[in-house]
XYZ file of C-alpha atoms in Angstrom:
215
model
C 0.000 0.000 0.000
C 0.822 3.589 -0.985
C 0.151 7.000 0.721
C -1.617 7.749 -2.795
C -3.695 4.590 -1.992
C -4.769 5.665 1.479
C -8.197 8.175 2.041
C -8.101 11.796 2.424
C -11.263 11.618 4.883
C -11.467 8.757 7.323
C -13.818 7.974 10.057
C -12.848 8.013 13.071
C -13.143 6.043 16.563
C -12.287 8.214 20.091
C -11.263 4.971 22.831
C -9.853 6.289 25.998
C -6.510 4.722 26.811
C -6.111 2.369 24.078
C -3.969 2.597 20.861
C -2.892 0.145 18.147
C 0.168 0.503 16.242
C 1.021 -0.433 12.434
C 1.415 -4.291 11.723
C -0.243 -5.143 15.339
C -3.664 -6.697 15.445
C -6.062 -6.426 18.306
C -9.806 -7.392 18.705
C -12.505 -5.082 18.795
C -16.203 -5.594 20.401
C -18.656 -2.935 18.463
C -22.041 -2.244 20.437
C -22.384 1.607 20.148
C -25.308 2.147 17.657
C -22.928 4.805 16.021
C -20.333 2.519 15.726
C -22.031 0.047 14.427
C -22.906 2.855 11.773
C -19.438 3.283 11.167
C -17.985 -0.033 10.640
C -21.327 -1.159 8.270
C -20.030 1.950 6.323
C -16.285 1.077 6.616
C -17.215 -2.823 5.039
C -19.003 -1.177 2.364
C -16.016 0.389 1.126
C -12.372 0.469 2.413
C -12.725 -1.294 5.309
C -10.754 1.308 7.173
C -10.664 3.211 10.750
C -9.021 5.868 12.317
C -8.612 5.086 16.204
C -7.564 8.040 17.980
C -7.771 9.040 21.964
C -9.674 11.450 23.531
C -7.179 14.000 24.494
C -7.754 14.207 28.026
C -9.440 12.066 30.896
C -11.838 15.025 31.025
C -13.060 14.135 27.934
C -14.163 10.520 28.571
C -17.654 10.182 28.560
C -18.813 13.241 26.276
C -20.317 12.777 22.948
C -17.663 14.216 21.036
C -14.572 14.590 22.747
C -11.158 16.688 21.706
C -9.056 14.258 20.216
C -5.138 14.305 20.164
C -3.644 15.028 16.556
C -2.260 11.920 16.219
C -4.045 8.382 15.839
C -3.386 5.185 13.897
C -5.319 4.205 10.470
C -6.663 0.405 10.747
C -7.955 -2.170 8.395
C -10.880 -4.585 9.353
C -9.432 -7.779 8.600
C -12.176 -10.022 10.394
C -15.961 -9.639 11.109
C -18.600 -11.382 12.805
C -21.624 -10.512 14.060
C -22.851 -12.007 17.273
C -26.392 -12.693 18.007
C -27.296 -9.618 20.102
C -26.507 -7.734 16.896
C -22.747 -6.916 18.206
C -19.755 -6.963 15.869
C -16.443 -8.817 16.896
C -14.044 -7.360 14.556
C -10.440 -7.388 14.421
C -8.227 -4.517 13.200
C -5.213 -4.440 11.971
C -2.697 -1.270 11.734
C -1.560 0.187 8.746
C 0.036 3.820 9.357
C -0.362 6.265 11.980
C -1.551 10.011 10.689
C -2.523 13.270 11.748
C -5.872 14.917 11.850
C -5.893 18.365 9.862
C -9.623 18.875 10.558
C -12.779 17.542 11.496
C -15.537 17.317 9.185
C -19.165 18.152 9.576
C -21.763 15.994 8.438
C -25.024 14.263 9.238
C -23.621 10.778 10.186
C -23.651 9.689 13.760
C -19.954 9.056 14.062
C -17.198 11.214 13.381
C -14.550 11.881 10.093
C -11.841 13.537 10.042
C -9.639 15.110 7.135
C -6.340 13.105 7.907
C -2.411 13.654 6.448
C -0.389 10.676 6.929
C 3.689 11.777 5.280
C 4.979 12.388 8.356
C 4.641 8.379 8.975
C 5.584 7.282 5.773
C 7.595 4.911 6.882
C 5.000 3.082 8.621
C 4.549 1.666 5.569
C 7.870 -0.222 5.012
C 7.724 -3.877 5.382
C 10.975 -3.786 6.693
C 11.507 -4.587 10.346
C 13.396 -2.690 12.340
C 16.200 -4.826 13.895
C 16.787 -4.614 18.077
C 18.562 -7.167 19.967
C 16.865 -8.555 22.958
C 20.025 -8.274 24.776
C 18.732 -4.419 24.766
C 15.206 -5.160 26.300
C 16.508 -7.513 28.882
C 15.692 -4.718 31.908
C 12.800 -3.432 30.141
C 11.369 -6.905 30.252
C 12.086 -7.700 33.390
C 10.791 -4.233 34.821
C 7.408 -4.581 32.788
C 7.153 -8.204 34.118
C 7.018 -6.663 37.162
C 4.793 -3.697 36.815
C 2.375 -6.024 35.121
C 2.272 -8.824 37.655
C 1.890 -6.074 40.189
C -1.176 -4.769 38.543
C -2.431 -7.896 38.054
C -2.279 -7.956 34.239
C -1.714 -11.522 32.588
C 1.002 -11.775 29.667
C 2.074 -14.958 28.080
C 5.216 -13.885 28.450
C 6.919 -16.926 26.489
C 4.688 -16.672 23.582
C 5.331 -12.921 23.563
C 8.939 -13.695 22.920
C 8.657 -15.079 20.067
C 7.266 -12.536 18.176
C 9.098 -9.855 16.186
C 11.040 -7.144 17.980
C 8.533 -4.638 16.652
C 5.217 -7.032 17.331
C 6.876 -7.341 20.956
C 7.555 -3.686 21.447
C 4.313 -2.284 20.254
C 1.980 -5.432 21.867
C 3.407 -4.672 25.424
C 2.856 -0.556 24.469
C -1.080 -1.792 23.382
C -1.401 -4.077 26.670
C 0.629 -1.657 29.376
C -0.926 -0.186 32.362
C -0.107 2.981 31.396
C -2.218 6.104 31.319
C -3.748 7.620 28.050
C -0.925 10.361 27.846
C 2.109 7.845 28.505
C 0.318 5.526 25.700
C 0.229 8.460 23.258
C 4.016 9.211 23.899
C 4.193 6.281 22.608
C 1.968 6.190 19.451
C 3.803 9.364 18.400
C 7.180 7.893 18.761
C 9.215 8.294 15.390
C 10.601 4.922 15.633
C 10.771 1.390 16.906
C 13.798 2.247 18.753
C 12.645 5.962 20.332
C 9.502 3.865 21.674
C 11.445 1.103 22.960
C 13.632 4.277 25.258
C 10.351 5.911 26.216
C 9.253 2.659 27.251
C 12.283 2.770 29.528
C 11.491 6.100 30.311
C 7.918 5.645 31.452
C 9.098 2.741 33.783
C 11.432 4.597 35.732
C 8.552 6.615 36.854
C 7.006 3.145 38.358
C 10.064 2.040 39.790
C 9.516 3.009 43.683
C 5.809 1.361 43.268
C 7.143 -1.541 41.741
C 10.253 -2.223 43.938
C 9.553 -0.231 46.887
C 6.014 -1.005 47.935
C 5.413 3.039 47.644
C 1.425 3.660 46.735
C 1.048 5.017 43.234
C -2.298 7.108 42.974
């Protein structure tokens, strides 16, 4: 796929602390009437999404929340509907992008005018080559933080992923807040995220190691 292949205008989908990053997958459960709007659209045509966060936790719960600039584009790659008329859909990331305006218009659900060049490189089926040697502490330290939170990773199937699958699943899965997850969306590169990954732990350390209360 091209950037002269991709959509102009793309709907879009506000979900508070969550992200997906290009070449990750990660299931979706649609129940929202407007939603459910959008995604009978999106099979009609492209079969693409924009998910994007709502740009602050005082946003959560309003119709139409301020959105950060920057979201990822996603392809729906599975579908099923259940029988309480719910969709179970799986999207998968193609390139992140950046909202140059919203557009008005009579549907339920939002679109957005979108420019994706600065992520061009999103696009390249090339994987970006990290040793593990160099997320040895950033393992163990998530380990950690995630056990302590009570979050269950199949840590030994994780491994065997890609470097960049690995990276960006534990970014997707983290307990980290909406603007440490964003950080991370916007990150340039597979090897910038893997630092601010680093970065973002250090902050946890004392609550991890230390027993200290983190509110």
């Amino acid at each position: 796929m091209k950037i002269s292949d991709l959509p102009k205008k793309i709907p879009v989908f506000p979900l508070s602390n969550f992200i997906i990053f290009p070449k990750t997958t990660v299931p979706l459960n649609i129940f929202e009437p407007r939603y459910i709007d959008m995604i009978n659209d999106s099979m009609r045509s492209d079969k693409l999404i924009g998910m994007i966060q709502p740009l602050s936790l005082n946003n959560i719960g309003k119709t139409n929340p301020s959105l950060h600039q920057v979201g990822c584009l996603g392809k729906i790659i599975s579908f099923k509907e259940t029988e309480n008329e719910h969709y179970l859909i799986e999207l998968k990331g193609i390139i992140r992008f950046e909202i140059i305006n919203e557009i008005k218009s009579e549907k339920k659900y939002r679109e957005c005018e979108v420019n994706f060049n600065r992520f061009n490189h999103d696009l390249n089926e090339n994987k970006e080559q990290l040793k593990f040697s160099d997320l040895e502490l950033i393992f163990k330290d998530l380990k950690a933080l995630f056990e302590k939170r009570g979050f269950i990773i199949n840590w030994k199937e994780l491994e065997k992923q890609s470097l960049d699958e690995t990276i960006n699943a534990l970014a997707m899965a983290s307990p980290f807040t909406l603007e440490e997850k964003q950080v991370l969306l916007e990150a340039e590169n597979l090897n910038i995220r893997k630092n601010k990954i680093a970065d973002i732990l250090s902050t946890y350390t004392y609550d991890v190691f230390d027993n200290t209360t983190l509110q």
